[in-house]
Coordinates of C-alpha atoms in Angstrom, one line a residue:
X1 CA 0.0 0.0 0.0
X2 CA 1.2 3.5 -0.7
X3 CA 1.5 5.3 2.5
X4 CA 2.0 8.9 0.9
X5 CA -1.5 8.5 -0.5
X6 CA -3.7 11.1 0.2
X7 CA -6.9 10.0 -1.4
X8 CA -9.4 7.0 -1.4
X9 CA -12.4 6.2 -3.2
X10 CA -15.1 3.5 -3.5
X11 CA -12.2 0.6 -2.3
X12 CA -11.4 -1.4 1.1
X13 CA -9.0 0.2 3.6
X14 CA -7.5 -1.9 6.3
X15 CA -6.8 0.9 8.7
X16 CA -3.7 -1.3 9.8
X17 CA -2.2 -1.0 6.2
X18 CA -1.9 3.2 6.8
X19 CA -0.3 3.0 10.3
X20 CA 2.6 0.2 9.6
X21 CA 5.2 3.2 11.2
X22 CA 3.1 5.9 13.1
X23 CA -0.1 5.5 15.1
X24 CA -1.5 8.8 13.4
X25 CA -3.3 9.1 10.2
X26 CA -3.5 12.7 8.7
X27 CA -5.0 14.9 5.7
X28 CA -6.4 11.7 4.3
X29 CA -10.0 11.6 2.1
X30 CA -12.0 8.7 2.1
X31 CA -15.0 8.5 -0.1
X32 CA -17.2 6.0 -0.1
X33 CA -15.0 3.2 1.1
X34 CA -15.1 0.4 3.6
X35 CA -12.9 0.9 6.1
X36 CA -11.7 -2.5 8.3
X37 CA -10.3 -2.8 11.3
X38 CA -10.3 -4.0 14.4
X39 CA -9.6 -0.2 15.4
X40 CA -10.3 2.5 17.3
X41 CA -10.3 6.0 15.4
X42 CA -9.9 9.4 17.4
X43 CA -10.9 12.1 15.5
X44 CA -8.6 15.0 15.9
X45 CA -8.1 18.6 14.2
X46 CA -10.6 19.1 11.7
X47 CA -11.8 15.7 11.0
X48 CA -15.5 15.0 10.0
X49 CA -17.2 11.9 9.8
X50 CA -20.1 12.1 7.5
X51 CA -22.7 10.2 6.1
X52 CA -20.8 6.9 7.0
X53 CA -22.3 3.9 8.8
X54 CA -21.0 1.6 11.6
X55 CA -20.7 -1.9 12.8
X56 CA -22.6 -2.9 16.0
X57 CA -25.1 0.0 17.6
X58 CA -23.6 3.4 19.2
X59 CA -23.1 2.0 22.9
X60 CA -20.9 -1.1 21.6
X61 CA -18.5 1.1 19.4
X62 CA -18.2 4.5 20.8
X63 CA -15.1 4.6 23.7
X64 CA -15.7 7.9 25.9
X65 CA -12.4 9.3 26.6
X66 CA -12.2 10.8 30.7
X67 CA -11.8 14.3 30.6
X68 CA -8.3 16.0 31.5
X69 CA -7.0 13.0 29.9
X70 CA -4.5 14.0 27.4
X71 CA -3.3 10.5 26.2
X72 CA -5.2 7.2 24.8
X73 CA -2.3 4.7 24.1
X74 CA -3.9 2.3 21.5
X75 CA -5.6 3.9 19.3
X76 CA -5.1 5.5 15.8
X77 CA -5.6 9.3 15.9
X78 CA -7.5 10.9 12.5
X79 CA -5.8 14.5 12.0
X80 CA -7.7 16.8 9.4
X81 CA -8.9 13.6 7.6
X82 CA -12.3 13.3 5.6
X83 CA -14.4 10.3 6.2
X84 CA -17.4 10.9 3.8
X85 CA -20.4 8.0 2.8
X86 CA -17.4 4.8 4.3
X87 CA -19.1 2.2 6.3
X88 CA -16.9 1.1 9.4
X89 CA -16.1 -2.5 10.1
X90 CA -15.1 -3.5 13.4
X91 CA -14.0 0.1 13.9
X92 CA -14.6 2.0 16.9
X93 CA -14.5 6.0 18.0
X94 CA -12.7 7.3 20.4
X95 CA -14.8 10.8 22.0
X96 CA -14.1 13.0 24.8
X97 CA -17.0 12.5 27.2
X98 CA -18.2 15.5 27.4
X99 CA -18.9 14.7 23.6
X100 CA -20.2 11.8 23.1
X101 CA -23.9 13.2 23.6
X102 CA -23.5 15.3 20.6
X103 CA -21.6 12.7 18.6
X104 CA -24.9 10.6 19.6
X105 CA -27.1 13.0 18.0
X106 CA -24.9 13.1 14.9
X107 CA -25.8 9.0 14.6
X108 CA -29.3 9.5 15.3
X109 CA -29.8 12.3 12.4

């Protein structure tokens, strides 16, 4: 796989594939892709999520992050990335808690 790609569209992505040497995956596009894990994403920067759907129902994939916490050793950090009409396979989110009501709302609409 070419890590210095920048853009995806209408293919599989194993997120494992784009973070072989760094935990952090950033400016990316994906458009209307699958994207496989097992993972779990943190959206940071200006990263949106849109119009994507999801493995398993919001309690099962969505990780609340405590708050003053300024690590989460694991997972792999989205930076300024574009996630737009993917469906997420065995992939979870990572959310602040004070959040994860709002991201909740962004599901249900």
């Amino acid at each position: 796989m070419d890590l210095e790609r920048r853009e995806w569209r209408n293919e599989p992505v194993r997120l494992a594939d784009l973070t072989l040497n760094t935990p952090l995956i950033e400016g990316r596009t994906f458009e209307n892709c699958q994207i496989i894990g097992p993972a779990i994403i943190a959206p940071l920067g200006t990263t949106s999520i849109a119009h994507c759907t999801w493995d398993g129902d919001f309690d099962a994939l969505v990780w609340p992050i405590a708050e003053g916490r300024d690590q989460v050793v694991g997972a792999i950090g989205a930076l300024d990335c574009s996630f737009f009409r993917c469906r997420f396979v065995t992939v979870g989110l990572a959310v602040p808690a004070s959040a994860v009501e709002q991201v909740r709302a962004g599901f249900q609409a």
